[in-house]
């Protein structure tokens, strides 16, 4: 669905709600709430726990930091509604926003978020984060988790298929297809899990090439003649057509495929590590390799990203000064906190100085003694910068149909030309 349409609908809903509720504006209660800071985020075991750990190290005892848990969908809906109406009543001071979504907010509501340039040292964070959290020279978000990608794989199954750990360190995506065939033939397992409606792995390939569905301006659609998109769609069409992957329909089915031992690898974001480690009986049977490489004339770096988010400060909400100070003293500067979060929730931080934390040098028993945080940190620093634009999910809903057409034998160039026209028409409405 078009982002602007969502916002327009939200504005109507808000107007109606305001009429019945008789809400005033946020300045009415500003004086009484300056010492309270409210944070919205999703995921009790990851993002919420991160804020609670940050509260422990924040030294201003006069400030009460309240953490509110809600689903990401609910956060998006409430933000859309409030920002479209221009009424900040009920909004938090700090909100976690996914990297794929933030440009839509920053461009549609340029005055809704506080400038955080003075508390974020751009040189101390992975460069790719600033392709999405900046407008011009101003930084609006404190970078949080890295979605750095890697190829998680079962050492025992790959060895059975004839591949050593050294072999897995130097795979190309073309090699990955060959490995998939060998794994199926020699072990009876599938190489990975794939939901044909989820193009996350195709996004990985595009960012590895420094490309996206749109150009550097985040607006101009670049689907037709997009070589990395074509490559990614063709690759996964091959994996699906040859029955080399375990097809899944949702998140839970993917988790089951991993933890039941049905698959031999998973190229995915580092945040998926905790899910893989949920299979306690597989401890010591997994290792992590770099993301497979692209053809040399296409690849910008052998590193990519999938997901990730940042912390944003909403203007005009009582307690704004203290909220900014909380971010400054915790997520924006505190490397020790990043070390704690690596240990407690498995966070791969985009703060570059986090690599000096002790936990980053500790071997993982589950991952065959590998220093996984050290590897994740190195790869995070290499991720190409890409502007995700305002319409990633709206565009992807259309592109997902392209994969099905390619699987059914249609010419990829024609499919992408058709998709370009369809997306342009949708975004124009």
PDB file of N, CA, C and O in Angstrom, residues 17 49 53 75 80 103 242 250 266 269 290 307 315 319 325 330 405 411 422:
ATOM      1  N   UNK A  17     -11.184  10.686  16.083  1.00  0.00           N
ATOM      2  CA  UNK A  17     -10.881  10.354  17.466  1.00  0.00           C
ATOM      3  C   UNK A  17     -10.776  11.611  18.320  1.00  0.00           C
ATOM      4  O   UNK A  17     -11.247  11.658  19.452  1.00  0.00           O
ATOM      5  N   UNK A  49      14.308  -5.265  26.419  1.00  0.00           N
ATOM      6  CA  UNK A  49      15.360  -5.595  27.380  1.00  0.00           C
ATOM      7  C   UNK A  49      16.545  -4.643  27.218  1.00  0.00           C
ATOM      8  O   UNK A  49      17.195  -4.274  28.202  1.00  0.00           O
ATOM      9  N   UNK A  53      18.150  -2.378  30.187  1.00  0.00           N
ATOM     10  CA  UNK A  53      19.572  -2.402  30.536  1.00  0.00           C
ATOM     11  C   UNK A  53      20.152  -0.985  30.481  1.00  0.00           C
ATOM     12  O   UNK A  53      20.997  -0.617  31.298  1.00  0.00           O
ATOM     13  N   UNK A  75       2.918   0.343  16.601  1.00  0.00           N
ATOM     14  CA  UNK A  75       3.734   1.563  16.641  1.00  0.00           C
ATOM     15  C   UNK A  75       3.582   2.335  15.340  1.00  0.00           C
ATOM     16  O   UNK A  75       3.373   3.551  15.332  1.00  0.00           O
ATOM     17  N   UNK A  80       1.648   6.953  12.442  1.00  0.00           N
ATOM     18  CA  UNK A  80       0.978   7.477  11.245  1.00  0.00           C
ATOM     19  C   UNK A  80      -0.189   8.373  11.614  1.00  0.00           C
ATOM     20  O   UNK A  80      -0.367   9.472  11.066  1.00  0.00           O
ATOM     21  N   UNK A 103      12.827   6.655   6.395  1.00  0.00           N
ATOM     22  CA  UNK A 103      12.875   7.729   5.405  1.00  0.00           C
ATOM     23  C   UNK A 103      11.479   8.247   5.065  1.00  0.00           C
ATOM     24  O   UNK A 103      11.307   9.434   4.771  1.00  0.00           O
ATOM     25  N   UNK A 242      14.138 -26.159  -8.427  1.00  0.00           N
ATOM     26  CA  UNK A 242      14.845 -27.434  -8.286  1.00  0.00           C
ATOM     27  C   UNK A 242      14.588 -28.106  -6.936  1.00  0.00           C
ATOM     28  O   UNK A 242      15.207 -29.131  -6.622  1.00  0.00           O
ATOM     29  N   UNK A 250       5.483 -18.871   6.762  1.00  0.00           N
ATOM     30  CA  UNK A 250       5.516 -17.828   7.795  1.00  0.00           C
ATOM     31  C   UNK A 250       6.750 -18.007   8.668  1.00  0.00           C
ATOM     32  O   UNK A 250       7.555 -18.928   8.485  1.00  0.00           O
ATOM     33  N   UNK A 266      21.519 -21.106   6.602  1.00  0.00           N
ATOM     34  CA  UNK A 266      20.567 -19.995   6.528  1.00  0.00           C
ATOM     35  C   UNK A 266      21.328 -18.689   6.341  1.00  0.00           C
ATOM     36  O   UNK A 266      21.921 -18.171   7.291  1.00  0.00           O
ATOM     37  N   UNK A 269      20.179 -12.295   8.615  1.00  0.00           N
ATOM     38  CA  UNK A 269      20.723 -11.290   9.519  1.00  0.00           C
ATOM     39  C   UNK A 269      21.210 -11.889  10.826  1.00  0.00           C
ATOM     40  O   UNK A 269      20.713 -12.923  11.297  1.00  0.00           O
ATOM     41  N   UNK A 290      31.029 -15.685   5.861  1.00  0.00           N
ATOM     42  CA  UNK A 290      30.575 -14.441   5.234  1.00  0.00           C
ATOM     43  C   UNK A 290      29.411 -14.692   4.281  1.00  0.00           C
ATOM     44  O   UNK A 290      29.238 -15.804   3.766  1.00  0.00           O
ATOM     45  N   UNK A 307      17.321  -5.847   7.779  1.00  0.00           N
ATOM     46  CA  UNK A 307      16.641  -5.342   8.969  1.00  0.00           C
ATOM     47  C   UNK A 307      17.474  -4.312   9.714  1.00  0.00           C
ATOM     48  O   UNK A 307      18.363  -3.664   9.169  1.00  0.00           O
ATOM     49  N   UNK A 315       9.715  15.517  18.515  1.00  0.00           N
ATOM     50  CA  UNK A 315       9.651  16.911  18.972  1.00  0.00           C
ATOM     51  C   UNK A 315       8.319  17.203  19.663  1.00  0.00           C
ATOM     52  O   UNK A 315       7.281  16.642  19.312  1.00  0.00           O
ATOM     53  N   UNK A 319       9.368  16.446  28.243  1.00  0.00           N
ATOM     54  CA  UNK A 319      10.490  15.622  28.655  1.00  0.00           C
ATOM     55  C   UNK A 319      11.534  15.457  27.568  1.00  0.00           C
ATOM     56  O   UNK A 319      12.454  14.638  27.698  1.00  0.00           O
ATOM     57  N   UNK A 325      19.060  13.478  26.547  1.00  0.00           N
ATOM     58  CA  UNK A 325      20.188  13.166  27.424  1.00  0.00           C
ATOM     59  C   UNK A 325      20.281  11.661  27.672  1.00  0.00           C
ATOM     60  O   UNK A 325      21.385  11.091  27.714  1.00  0.00           O
ATOM     61  N   UNK A 330      23.471   6.730  26.739  1.00  0.00           N
ATOM     62  CA  UNK A 330      23.299   5.274  26.628  1.00  0.00           C
ATOM     63  C   UNK A 330      23.606   4.797  25.210  1.00  0.00           C
ATOM     64  O   UNK A 330      24.741   4.487  24.877  1.00  0.00           O
ATOM     65  N   UNK A 405       6.233 -15.256 -11.207  1.00  0.00           N
ATOM     66  CA  UNK A 405       6.193 -15.288 -12.676  1.00  0.00           C
ATOM     67  C   UNK A 405       7.470 -15.893 -13.257  1.00  0.00           C
ATOM     68  O   UNK A 405       7.424 -16.671 -14.215  1.00  0.00           O
ATOM     69  N   UNK A 411      10.082 -14.678 -19.013  1.00  0.00           N
ATOM     70  CA  UNK A 411      11.364 -14.023 -19.205  1.00  0.00           C
ATOM     71  C   UNK A 411      11.588 -12.959 -18.129  1.00  0.00           C
ATOM     72  O   UNK A 411      10.735 -12.084 -17.922  1.00  0.00           O
ATOM     73  N   UNK A 422       4.289  -1.093 -13.299  1.00  0.00           N
ATOM     74  CA  UNK A 422       3.249  -1.283 -12.283  1.00  0.00           C
ATOM     75  C   UNK A 422       3.564  -0.497 -11.010  1.00  0.00           C
ATOM     76  O   UNK A 422       2.692   0.162 -10.431  1.00  0.00           O
TER      77      UNK A 422
END
